[in-house]
XYZ file of C-alpha atoms in Angstrom:
324
model
C 21.532 12.170 2.430
C 20.656 8.701 1.144
C 23.915 8.575 -0.823
C 25.909 9.527 2.263
C 24.205 6.875 4.424
C 24.605 4.105 1.847
C 28.103 5.007 0.659
C 30.271 1.913 0.164
C 27.349 -0.501 0.572
C 25.948 -2.974 -1.922
C 22.594 -2.103 -3.463
C 20.739 -4.618 -1.277
C 22.477 -3.468 1.928
C 21.819 0.146 0.978
C 18.098 -0.517 0.525
C 17.974 -2.261 3.904
C 19.815 0.596 5.607
C 17.456 3.191 4.122
C 14.477 1.127 5.271
C 15.818 0.936 8.832
C 16.371 4.712 8.865
C 12.792 5.300 7.711
C 11.469 2.981 10.410
C 13.466 4.808 13.087
C 12.124 8.104 11.719
C 8.504 6.884 11.905
C 9.001 5.461 15.399
C 10.458 8.762 16.624
C 7.490 10.712 15.265
C 5.032 8.236 16.743
C 6.567 8.303 20.226
C 6.980 12.095 20.239
C 3.396 12.768 19.125
C 2.072 10.354 21.747
C 4.006 12.156 24.488
C 2.754 15.533 23.204
C -0.873 14.380 23.285
C -0.826 12.653 26.666
C 1.782 14.829 28.373
C 0.957 18.343 27.160
C -2.154 18.815 25.018
C -4.769 16.838 26.976
C -3.584 17.851 30.504
C -3.475 21.576 29.684
C -6.549 21.841 27.457
C -8.899 19.273 29.026
C -7.376 17.477 32.066
C -7.849 13.789 32.669
C -10.525 14.440 35.275
C -12.957 15.635 32.601
C -15.087 13.429 30.370
C -13.850 15.163 27.210
C -10.233 14.645 28.243
C -10.759 10.921 28.790
C -12.654 10.559 25.509
C -9.894 12.264 23.547
C -7.271 10.116 25.263
C -9.196 6.932 24.456
C -9.901 7.915 20.843
C -6.286 8.812 20.121
C -5.202 5.567 21.765
C -7.547 3.502 19.584
C -6.443 5.246 16.382
C -2.743 4.920 17.080
C -3.183 1.262 18.090
C -4.961 0.451 14.818
C -2.275 2.297 12.851
C 0.605 0.505 14.595
C -1.131 -2.885 14.301
C -1.658 -2.327 10.561
C 1.968 -1.308 10.142
C 3.249 -4.375 11.989
C 0.999 -6.681 9.965
C 2.279 -5.121 6.732
C 5.887 -5.392 7.845
C 5.841 -8.865 9.408
C 3.281 -10.666 7.233
C 4.288 -12.685 4.210
C 3.182 -10.627 1.185
C 2.230 -13.758 -0.748
C 5.395 -15.586 -1.733
C 5.135 -17.817 -4.804
C 6.011 -21.330 -3.655
C 8.242 -23.631 -5.667
C 5.519 -26.260 -5.920
C 3.177 -23.880 -7.768
C 2.260 -25.063 -11.240
C -0.112 -23.631 -13.839
C -3.589 -25.160 -14.141
C -3.843 -28.179 -16.432
C -5.758 -26.289 -19.093
C -2.841 -23.924 -19.712
C 0.110 -26.125 -18.739
C 0.309 -27.570 -22.258
C 0.705 -24.069 -23.689
C 3.938 -23.303 -21.875
C 7.038 -23.124 -23.992
C 10.027 -25.315 -23.302
C 12.154 -22.632 -21.619
C 9.395 -21.318 -19.439
C 8.145 -18.735 -21.892
C 4.408 -18.321 -22.146
C 2.230 -18.436 -25.250
C -1.063 -17.738 -23.514
C 0.128 -14.955 -21.167
C -1.380 -16.992 -18.334
C 1.872 -17.826 -16.566
C 5.439 -16.596 -16.279
C 8.848 -18.047 -15.571
C 11.223 -16.292 -13.161
C 14.831 -16.663 -14.253
C 16.083 -15.498 -10.851
C 14.048 -17.895 -8.682
C 13.949 -20.603 -11.391
C 10.252 -21.195 -10.788
C 6.982 -20.894 -12.654
C 4.882 -18.068 -11.277
C 1.219 -17.061 -11.701
C -0.069 -14.023 -13.588
C 0.251 -10.652 -11.824
C 3.207 -11.881 -9.794
C 6.685 -10.400 -10.078
C 10.168 -10.809 -8.655
C 11.255 -8.358 -5.977
C 14.962 -7.601 -6.037
C 15.019 -6.337 -2.441
C 13.220 -9.349 -0.961
C 14.777 -11.857 -3.373
C 11.537 -13.692 -4.140
C 8.480 -13.686 -6.372
C 5.313 -12.205 -4.870
C 1.693 -12.862 -5.815
C -0.246 -9.856 -7.146
C 2.876 -7.775 -6.701
C 2.110 -4.090 -6.172
C 5.453 -2.631 -5.103
C 8.235 -2.894 -2.556
C 7.774 -0.314 0.192
C 10.944 0.783 2.026
C 8.834 2.330 4.803
C 7.634 -1.122 5.873
C 10.700 -3.095 4.762
C 8.493 -5.498 2.843
C 6.714 -6.056 -0.431
C 3.063 -5.147 -0.797
C 1.360 -8.125 -2.389
C -1.758 -10.248 -2.389
C -1.529 -11.304 1.258
C -0.715 -7.969 2.938
C -2.122 -5.263 0.650
C -5.095 -4.934 3.024
C -2.822 -4.111 5.963
C -0.821 -1.632 3.895
C -4.002 0.207 2.929
C -5.183 0.223 6.561
C -1.810 1.624 7.649
C -2.269 4.523 5.212
C -5.927 4.931 6.231
C -5.390 5.023 9.981
C -2.126 6.917 9.589
C -3.978 9.686 7.756
C -6.811 9.816 10.304
C -4.393 9.789 13.252
C -2.285 12.556 11.695
C -5.330 14.734 11.036
C -6.658 14.088 14.545
C -3.314 15.075 16.072
C -3.269 18.244 13.946
C -6.802 19.237 14.970
C -6.014 18.583 18.644
C -2.890 20.724 18.350
C -4.756 23.631 16.730
C -7.376 23.501 19.498
C -4.562 23.462 22.051
C -2.851 26.488 20.464
C -6.159 28.398 20.440
C -6.530 27.606 24.146
C -3.009 28.841 24.848
C -3.676 32.154 23.086
C -7.072 32.547 24.734
C -5.687 31.970 28.217
C -2.664 34.201 27.510
C -0.321 31.473 28.673
C 3.360 32.309 28.404
C 5.726 29.981 26.574
C 7.831 29.799 29.718
C 4.846 28.314 31.562
C 4.452 25.570 28.975
C 8.042 24.420 29.031
C 10.247 23.144 26.223
C 7.519 20.792 24.947
C 5.722 23.743 23.378
C 8.396 23.922 20.680
C 8.193 20.156 20.198
C 4.398 20.360 19.795
C 4.731 23.037 17.117
C 7.492 21.152 15.326
C 5.475 17.941 15.319
C 2.449 19.826 14.016
C 4.318 20.953 10.905
C 5.830 17.525 10.329
C 2.547 15.665 10.883
C 0.672 18.002 8.526
C 3.152 17.173 5.762
C 2.912 13.446 6.492
C -0.885 13.567 6.562
C -0.946 15.053 3.057
C 1.460 12.382 1.796
C -0.396 9.526 3.475
C -3.773 10.913 2.486
C -2.788 11.072 -1.163
C -1.405 7.533 -1.118
C -4.492 6.283 0.733
C -6.867 7.751 -1.853
C -4.710 6.398 -4.673
C -4.560 2.890 -3.201
C -8.293 2.942 -2.540
C -8.875 3.760 -6.207
C -6.626 0.886 -7.302
C -8.415 -1.542 -4.958
C -11.822 -0.570 -6.355
C -10.491 -1.197 -9.872
C -8.529 -4.338 -8.859
C -5.340 -2.914 -10.318
C -1.784 -3.038 -9.057
C 0.495 -0.028 -9.301
C 2.359 -1.718 -12.160
C -0.818 -2.430 -14.091
C -1.995 1.139 -13.646
C 1.372 2.385 -14.886
C 1.020 0.242 -17.991
C -2.520 1.496 -18.561
C -1.333 5.100 -18.374
C 1.453 4.269 -20.840
C -1.049 2.872 -23.322
C -3.320 5.899 -22.880
C -0.347 8.185 -23.536
C 0.521 6.290 -26.727
C -3.109 6.491 -27.842
C -3.038 10.268 -27.571
C -0.040 10.415 -29.909
C -1.033 7.714 -32.377
C -3.590 7.458 -35.140
C -4.187 3.782 -34.337
C -5.903 3.452 -30.998
C -5.471 0.479 -28.682
C -8.536 -0.550 -26.701
C -7.750 -2.332 -23.450
C -10.122 -3.985 -21.000
C -8.803 -4.831 -17.565
C -9.912 -8.425 -17.234
C -9.395 -8.618 -13.466
C -12.062 -5.987 -12.822
C -15.104 -7.912 -11.533
C -16.996 -4.979 -9.982
C -16.061 -2.713 -7.083
C -17.489 -4.980 -4.373
C -15.730 -8.160 -5.445
C -12.608 -6.185 -6.263
C -12.582 -4.912 -2.684
C -13.208 -8.411 -1.362
C -10.160 -9.678 -3.220
C -7.932 -7.345 -1.170
C -9.811 -6.647 2.075
C -11.397 -10.077 2.604
C -14.811 -11.626 2.099
C -16.514 -10.169 5.195
C -17.064 -6.365 5.045
C -17.280 -6.297 8.857
C -13.513 -6.938 8.973
C -12.450 -4.609 6.158
C -11.300 -1.857 8.538
C -9.704 -4.193 11.070
C -6.070 -5.378 10.751
C -7.190 -8.976 11.181
C -7.457 -12.088 9.079
C -5.641 -13.562 6.122
C -6.604 -12.982 2.483
C -6.360 -16.418 0.879
C -5.087 -16.428 -2.676
C -3.600 -18.800 -5.208
C -2.286 -16.046 -7.450
C -4.916 -16.631 -10.103
C -8.304 -16.017 -8.545
C -7.021 -13.417 -6.060
C -9.133 -14.164 -3.011
C -10.936 -17.364 -4.001
C -13.129 -15.483 -6.450
C -12.927 -18.255 -9.013
C -11.469 -18.633 -12.493
C -13.904 -16.055 -13.882
C -11.854 -13.350 -12.150
C -9.000 -14.220 -14.504
C -10.885 -14.954 -17.682
C -13.611 -12.326 -17.503
C -13.543 -9.477 -20.028
C -10.792 -10.574 -22.436
C -9.021 -8.029 -24.581
C -11.023 -7.125 -27.661
C -9.936 -5.814 -31.032
C -12.345 -3.290 -32.502
C -12.545 -1.611 -35.881
C -9.915 1.051 -36.361
C -7.787 -0.188 -33.480
C -4.877 -2.517 -33.033
C -4.375 -4.976 -30.214
C -1.534 -4.451 -27.775
C 0.548 -6.634 -25.520
C -1.019 -4.909 -22.511
C -0.409 -5.702 -18.870
C -3.994 -6.773 -18.761
C -2.874 -9.865 -20.258
C -0.364 -10.287 -17.407
C 3.004 -8.637 -17.777
C 5.927 -10.435 -19.294
C 8.616 -11.409 -16.760
C 11.030 -8.813 -18.138
C 8.516 -5.967 -17.979
C 7.251 -6.920 -14.531
C 10.700 -7.190 -13.012
C 11.803 -3.909 -14.579
C 9.032 -1.967 -12.854
C 9.497 -3.679 -9.504
C 13.264 -3.316 -9.473
């Protein structure tokens, strides 16, 4: 289907077209589920004159509002673009090679943007720019997920999962009520088929979103990007098939609480709200200080060999390969 839609288009135009199609798909599901809840499920099972009916209507409204707000923030927020005036700190600037190569693995040079970029950043082919703490480019939100909007992406997955599960539970309760009251399908109208169809679709989406939410939560607690985790798995796989083991310490891991702060913000009271801006310079990741970069350096131990791990930041070639 994707090949048919993007036939004859350039790669960039094809990616944009796929993203638009996914957004239309999500919007259709969102609108249809909202109509099912407020137009069929609540009126028939509870009625708006009851306290339970009003509570369910309010709760679903709050959940879907938080989900949509998180989505819009992810889509419309700058993910953390590396500016052209960025330069490496003085203590490592002298270590840069003439052509932008890096001896200390503390900085990188982007050949596409022609700029120096901080560690953990990478160039996104779809967006055409370098992004701080680059995680991945998400076609569902038509934007990169980076240092400045990773919080909103996680909240979109979180509230999307909760909203999907809540819709599914409400639908099951509604179906039980229909069977108990021996209501005929003709009495319920054509929306009965739509409710059932949406139930199946939402259940599938809830499993997908739930899995991604748990996975992203794990990465946030460890202060890892998807690319870094991929590299770590690659090293672990090589270790299993090699006599010489490579020991790697992720030097950005400063404890689960500070790791979470670096993505969700300093104040825990706002962690679950799609508000605020996570300030970052690409090195400290949330104003945590230089120790967040230099803590826990890679160590060589007896019987092991040291590797060019992502946990010294990725080389420009490796980073761009995974993002593209």
